[in-house]
């Protein structure tokens, strides 16, 4: 059997690693890894392959950035010949990024079985590009691997046959558990005992200058009491520059490798984020998390975890 995994963006990488590893002991399963190239900076991609010990991709489609339509179309155009040539039995797609839906659609139309890892999550907010990606991918998938009970219920409500749904738990947390010991050993010079760790990259928070200014204003206020440590996503750095915002008083870092970021998370006093995965990681680590969104596709982090979803300005 030939399983072809697709990754494209940073959060896919923590999810693919445990699946590739789990399939390794089975000699009858051939595995191929395709990187769409949606994320291409070294510290958004390569360094995660090294730390998570993911085999180098067999092919990198090198699509890069673009509008949603352009990026999705480019991924589809470059992925189709790969599927035709390699003839996998199953294409496994991960999470909710543009690479996920684009490659699920191509595979499905070519009659190849699609498995979706992290199926069933819903924010019920269609202004989020990821929500559209989730809905469509789950409709296309033949096998739906859910992380939690709410995912099963969402799929049932959308009319997906129960026989296709398999609750496998949270693969992102499998990676966290594996690499936590390495994170415990990481030391940072000059890090205060108490600090707030911040990540922001959602278009709804960073693409509007008024909203971004208000959020950064709050962080500046907070910084005078609790030091802010802020590894900045390239989209957000670009917007800060575009809008001419002075954020020099905040401790702005480049995006961090996985283990270093995990090390900062586990020691943080509080995490402020708009990421999906970080809501889950802080829940596992029992670190308080304030999510700068007015909804979450991961309600279990609020009902059982340490997450508080706070309304944007
Ligand atoms: C994508 C995902 C989002 C995920 C996030 C994690 C979609 C719709 N969104 O958002 O769900 O939470 O990844 O980071 O798929 N850029 C670089 N270098 C890179 C990658 C991006 O400079 O390696 C810059 C480019 O200017 C690009 C912008 O970041 O235009 C946004 O990248 P893009 O892939 O469109 O989406 P993300 O915001 O990263």
Coordinates of C-alpha atoms and ligand atoms in Angstrom, one line a residue:
X1 CA 0.0 0.0 0.0
X2 CA 1.3 3.5 -0.9
X3 CA 0.4 6.3 1.5
X4 CA 1.2 9.8 0.2
X5 CA 1.3 12.5 2.9
X6 CA 0.9 16.2 2.1
X7 CA 2.3 19.0 4.2
X8 CA 2.4 22.7 3.3
X9 CA 2.5 25.0 6.3
X10 CA 4.1 25.0 9.7
X11 CA 1.3 23.5 11.8
X12 CA 1.1 20.5 9.4
X13 CA 4.6 19.4 10.4
X14 CA 3.9 18.6 14.1
X15 CA 0.9 16.5 12.8
X16 CA 2.6 14.5 10.1
X17 CA 5.6 13.5 12.2
X18 CA 3.8 11.0 14.5
X19 CA 1.8 9.5 11.7
X20 CA 4.9 8.9 9.5
X21 CA 6.7 7.3 12.5
X22 CA 3.7 5.1 13.4
X23 CA 3.6 3.7 9.9
X24 CA 7.4 3.1 9.6
X25 CA 7.4 -0.4 11.2
X26 CA 5.1 -1.7 8.5
X27 CA 7.2 -2.8 5.5
X28 CA 4.2 -3.2 3.2
X29 CA 3.3 0.4 3.6
X30 CA 5.3 2.7 1.2
X31 CA 5.3 6.3 2.3
X32 CA 5.8 9.4 0.2
X33 CA 6.0 13.0 1.5
X34 CA 5.0 15.9 -0.6
X35 CA 5.6 19.5 0.6
X36 CA 3.6 22.1 -1.3
X37 CA 6.0 24.9 -0.3
X38 CA 3.2 27.1 1.1
X39 CA 5.6 27.9 3.9
X40 CA 9.2 28.2 2.6
X41 CA 11.3 30.2 5.1
X42 CA 13.8 28.0 6.9
X43 CA 12.4 28.8 10.3
X44 CA 8.9 28.2 9.2
X45 CA 9.7 24.8 7.6
X46 CA 13.2 23.2 7.4
X47 CA 14.0 23.5 11.0
X48 CA 10.8 21.7 11.9
X49 CA 11.7 18.8 9.7
X50 CA 15.0 18.5 11.5
X51 CA 13.7 18.8 15.1
X52 CA 10.7 16.6 14.5
X53 CA 12.8 14.1 12.5
X54 CA 10.5 14.1 9.5
X55 CA 12.1 12.6 6.4
X56 CA 13.0 15.1 3.8
X57 CA 10.1 15.6 1.3
X58 CA 10.2 13.5 -1.8
X59 CA 9.0 16.5 -3.8
X60 CA 8.6 20.2 -2.9
X61 CA 6.1 21.9 -5.2
X62 CA 7.5 25.3 -4.3
X63 CA 4.2 27.2 -4.6
X64 CA 5.1 30.0 -2.1
X65 CA 2.7 32.8 -1.2
X66 CA -0.2 34.3 -3.1
X67 CA -3.9 35.2 -2.8
X68 CA -6.1 32.3 -1.6
X69 CA -7.3 31.6 -5.1
X70 CA -3.8 31.8 -6.7
X71 CA -2.1 29.7 -3.9
X72 CA -4.9 27.0 -3.9
X73 CA -4.9 26.8 -7.7
X74 CA -1.1 26.7 -7.9
X75 CA -1.0 23.8 -5.4
X76 CA -3.7 21.9 -7.4
X77 CA -1.9 22.4 -10.7
X78 CA 1.4 21.2 -9.4
X79 CA 0.0 18.4 -7.3
X80 CA -2.1 16.7 -10.0
X81 CA 0.8 15.3 -12.1
X82 CA 2.5 14.0 -8.9
X83 CA -0.6 11.9 -8.0
X84 CA -1.0 10.7 -11.6
X85 CA 2.7 9.7 -11.7
X86 CA 3.0 8.1 -8.2
X87 CA -0.5 6.5 -8.0
X88 CA -0.9 6.4 -4.2
X89 CA -3.6 4.3 -2.7
X90 CA -4.3 6.9 0.0
X91 CA -3.5 10.6 0.3
X92 CA -3.3 11.8 3.9
X93 CA -3.9 15.5 4.4
X94 CA -3.5 17.4 7.7
X95 CA -5.2 20.3 9.5
X96 CA -7.0 23.2 7.8
X97 CA -4.5 25.1 5.6
X98 CA -4.9 25.9 1.9
X99 CA -2.6 22.9 1.1
X100 CA -5.0 20.6 2.8
X101 CA -8.1 21.4 0.8
X102 CA -6.3 21.9 -2.5
X103 CA -4.7 18.5 -2.4
X104 CA -7.8 16.7 -1.1
X105 CA -9.8 18.1 -4.0
X106 CA -7.2 17.0 -6.6
X107 CA -7.0 13.5 -5.1
X108 CA -10.7 13.0 -4.7
X109 CA -11.3 14.0 -8.4
X110 CA -8.7 11.5 -9.5
X111 CA -10.5 8.8 -7.5
X112 CA -7.8 8.4 -4.9
X113 CA -8.9 7.8 -1.3
X114 CA -8.3 10.8 1.0
X115 CA -7.7 10.6 4.7
X116 CA -8.1 13.8 6.8
X117 CA -6.1 14.0 10.0
X118 CA -7.6 16.5 12.4
X119 CA -11.1 16.2 10.9
X120 CA -14.3 17.6 12.4
X121 CA -13.1 20.8 14.0
X122 CA -15.4 23.7 13.5
X123 CA -15.3 27.4 14.6
X124 CA -18.7 28.0 12.9
X125 CA -17.1 31.2 11.5
X126 CA -16.9 31.2 7.7
X127 CA -15.0 34.4 7.6
X128 CA -12.0 32.3 8.6
X129 CA -10.3 30.7 5.5
X130 CA -9.5 27.7 7.7
X131 CA -13.2 27.0 8.3
X132 CA -13.9 26.8 4.6
X133 CA -10.9 24.5 4.2
X134 CA -12.1 22.2 7.1
X135 CA -15.7 22.0 5.8
X136 CA -14.7 21.1 2.2
X137 CA -11.9 18.7 3.2
X138 CA -14.2 16.8 5.4
X139 CA -16.8 16.5 2.7
X140 CA -14.2 15.1 0.3
X141 CA -12.4 12.7 2.7
X142 CA -13.1 9.0 2.8
X143 CA -11.4 8.5 6.2
X144 CA -11.8 11.2 8.9
X145 CA -9.5 11.0 11.8
X146 CA -10.8 13.2 14.6
X147 CA -9.0 14.5 17.7
X148 CA -12.0 14.8 20.1
X149 CA -15.6 14.0 20.6
X150 CA -16.8 17.4 19.4
X151 CA -15.3 16.6 16.0
X152 CA -17.3 13.4 15.8
X153 CA -20.5 15.3 16.6
X154 CA -19.8 18.0 14.0
X155 CA -19.3 15.4 11.3
X156 CA -22.5 13.5 12.3
X157 CA -24.5 16.7 12.1
X158 CA -23.0 17.3 8.6
X159 CA -24.3 13.9 7.5
X160 CA -20.9 12.1 7.3
X161 CA -21.3 8.4 7.7
X162 CA -20.2 7.2 11.1
X163 CA -18.2 4.4 9.6
X164 CA -15.8 6.8 8.0
X165 CA -15.0 8.6 11.3
X166 CA -12.2 7.3 13.5
X167 CA -11.4 9.1 16.8
X168 CA -7.6 8.8 17.0
X169 CA -6.8 11.7 19.5
X170 CA -4.6 14.7 19.0
X171 CA -1.5 13.9 16.9
X172 CA -0.1 17.4 17.6
X173 CA 0.1 16.5 21.3
X174 CA 1.9 13.3 20.4
X175 CA 4.7 15.4 19.0
X176 CA 4.6 17.6 22.0
X177 CA 4.9 14.7 24.4
X178 CA 7.8 13.2 22.4
X179 CA 9.8 16.5 22.4
X180 CA 9.0 17.9 25.8
X181 CA 12.1 16.4 27.4
X182 CA 14.3 18.2 24.9
X183 CA 12.3 21.5 25.6
X184 CA 12.8 21.1 29.3
X185 CA 16.6 21.1 28.7
X186 CA 16.6 24.3 26.6
X187 CA 18.0 27.4 28.4
X188 CA 17.4 31.0 27.4
X189 CA 19.7 33.8 28.4
X190 CA 18.1 36.8 29.8
X191 CA 14.6 35.4 30.0
X192 CA 12.7 36.8 33.0
X193 CA 11.0 34.5 35.5
X194 CA 7.6 35.7 34.5
X195 CA 6.6 36.7 31.0
X196 CA 3.7 36.6 28.5
X197 CA 4.4 34.7 25.4
X198 CA 2.6 36.1 22.3
X199 CA 1.8 34.9 18.8
X200 CA -0.5 36.6 16.3
X201 CA -1.0 35.9 12.6
X202 CA -4.7 35.6 11.8
X203 CA -5.7 37.9 9.0
X204 CA -8.7 39.1 11.2
X205 CA -6.2 40.4 13.8
X206 CA -3.2 41.6 11.8
X207 CA -4.5 42.7 8.3
X208 CA -6.5 45.6 9.6
X209 CA -4.3 48.5 10.8
X210 CA -6.8 49.7 13.4
X211 CA -7.2 46.2 15.0
X212 CA -3.5 45.5 14.9
X213 CA -2.7 48.9 16.5
X214 CA -5.2 48.3 19.3
X215 CA -3.8 44.8 20.1
X216 CA -0.2 46.0 20.0
X217 CA -1.2 48.9 22.2
X218 CA -2.6 46.5 24.8
X219 CA 0.6 44.4 24.6
X220 CA 2.7 47.5 25.2
X221 CA 0.6 48.4 28.3
X222 CA 1.0 44.8 29.5
X223 CA 4.7 44.9 28.8
X224 CA 5.3 47.5 31.6
X225 CA 4.0 44.9 34.1
X226 CA 4.8 41.5 32.6
X227 CA 7.5 41.3 30.0
X228 CA 6.2 40.4 26.5
X229 CA 8.1 37.8 24.4
X230 CA 6.8 37.8 20.9
X231 CA 8.1 35.5 18.1
X232 CA 6.6 37.3 15.0
X233 CA 5.0 35.5 12.1
X234 CA 6.3 36.9 8.7
X235 CA 2.7 38.1 7.8
X236 CA 2.5 40.0 11.1
X237 CA 6.0 41.5 10.7
X238 CA 5.1 42.6 7.3
X239 CA 1.9 44.3 8.5
X240 CA 3.7 46.1 11.4
X241 CA 6.0 47.5 8.8
X242 CA 3.3 48.3 6.3
X243 CA 1.2 50.2 8.9
X244 CA 4.3 52.0 10.3
X245 CA 3.6 50.8 13.8
X246 CA 6.4 51.3 16.4
X247 CA 6.6 48.0 18.2
X248 CA 10.3 48.4 19.2
X249 CA 9.5 48.4 22.9
X250 CA 8.2 44.8 22.6
X251 CA 10.6 41.9 22.5
X252 CA 10.0 40.9 18.9
X253 CA 11.8 37.7 17.9
X254 CA 12.0 35.8 14.6
X255 CA 9.7 32.7 14.4
X256 CA 11.2 30.1 16.6
X257 CA 12.0 26.4 16.0
X258 CA 9.6 23.9 17.6
X259 CA 11.6 22.9 20.6
X260 CA 12.6 26.5 21.5
X261 CA 9.0 27.6 21.2
X262 CA 7.8 24.7 23.4
X263 CA 10.4 25.6 26.0
X264 CA 9.1 29.2 26.1
X265 CA 5.5 27.9 26.3
X266 CA 6.0 25.6 29.2
X267 CA 7.6 28.3 31.3
X268 CA 5.3 31.2 30.3
X269 CA 3.1 32.9 32.9
X270 CA 0.4 33.3 30.3
X271 CA 0.2 32.8 26.6
X272 CA -1.7 35.3 24.3
X273 CA -2.3 33.8 20.9
X274 CA -4.7 33.5 17.9
X275 CA -3.2 30.1 16.8
X276 CA -5.3 26.9 16.9
X277 CA -2.6 24.5 17.9
X278 CA -1.2 26.7 20.7
X279 CA -4.6 26.6 22.4
X280 CA -4.2 22.8 22.6
X281 CA -0.5 22.8 23.6
X282 CA -1.1 25.2 26.5
X283 CA -4.0 23.1 27.6
X284 CA -1.7 20.1 27.7
X285 CA 1.0 22.1 29.5
X286 CA -1.6 23.6 31.9
X287 CA -0.4 27.1 31.0
X288 CA -3.2 29.8 31.0
X289 CA -4.0 30.8 27.4
X290 CA -5.9 33.9 26.2
X291 CA -7.0 33.4 22.7
X292 CA -7.5 36.6 20.7
X293 CA -10.5 35.5 18.8
X294 CA -14.2 35.4 19.5
X295 CA -14.6 31.7 18.7
X296 CA -12.5 28.6 18.7
X297 CA -12.7 25.4 16.7
X298 CA -11.2 23.6 19.7
X299 CA -13.9 24.0 22.4
X300 CA -12.3 21.2 24.5
X301 CA -9.5 23.6 25.3
X302 CA -12.0 25.9 27.0
X303 CA -14.3 23.3 28.6
X304 CA -11.5 21.0 29.9
X305 CA -8.3 23.1 29.5
X306 CA -6.8 26.4 30.4
X307 CA -8.0 28.4 27.4
X308 CA -10.1 31.6 27.5
X309 CA -11.4 32.7 24.2
X310 CA -11.6 36.5 24.4
X311 CA -13.5 38.8 22.1
X312 CA -11.5 41.0 19.8
X313 CA -11.7 44.7 20.1
Ligands
LIG1 C1 -1.2 29.7 7.2 C2 -2.6 29.0 7.4 C3 -3.0 29.1 8.8 C4 -2.0 28.6 9.8 C5 -0.7 29.4 9.5 C6 0.5 29.0 10.4 C7 -4.0 29.0 5.4 C8 -5.3 29.6 4.9 N1 -3.6 29.6 6.5 O1 -1.4 31.0 7.4 O2 -4.2 28.3 9.0 O3 -2.4 28.9 11.1 O4 -0.3 29.1 8.1 O5 1.6 29.8 10.2 O6 -3.5 28.1 4.9 N2 5.3 34.1 4.5 C9 6.7 34.1 4.6 N3 7.4 33.0 4.7 C10 6.8 31.8 4.8 C11 5.4 31.7 4.7 C12 4.7 32.8 4.6 O7 7.3 35.2 4.5 O8 7.5 30.8 4.9 C13 4.5 35.3 4.5 C14 4.2 35.7 3.1 O9 4.3 37.1 3.0 C15 2.7 35.3 3.0 C16 2.2 35.4 4.4 O10 3.3 35.1 5.2 O11 2.0 36.1 2.1 C17 1.1 34.5 4.8 O12 1.4 33.2 4.4 P1 0.3 32.1 4.0 O13 0.8 30.8 3.7 O14 -0.6 32.8 3.0 O15 -0.7 32.0 5.3 P2 -0.3 32.1 6.8 O16 -0.8 33.4 7.3 O17 1.0 31.7 7.2

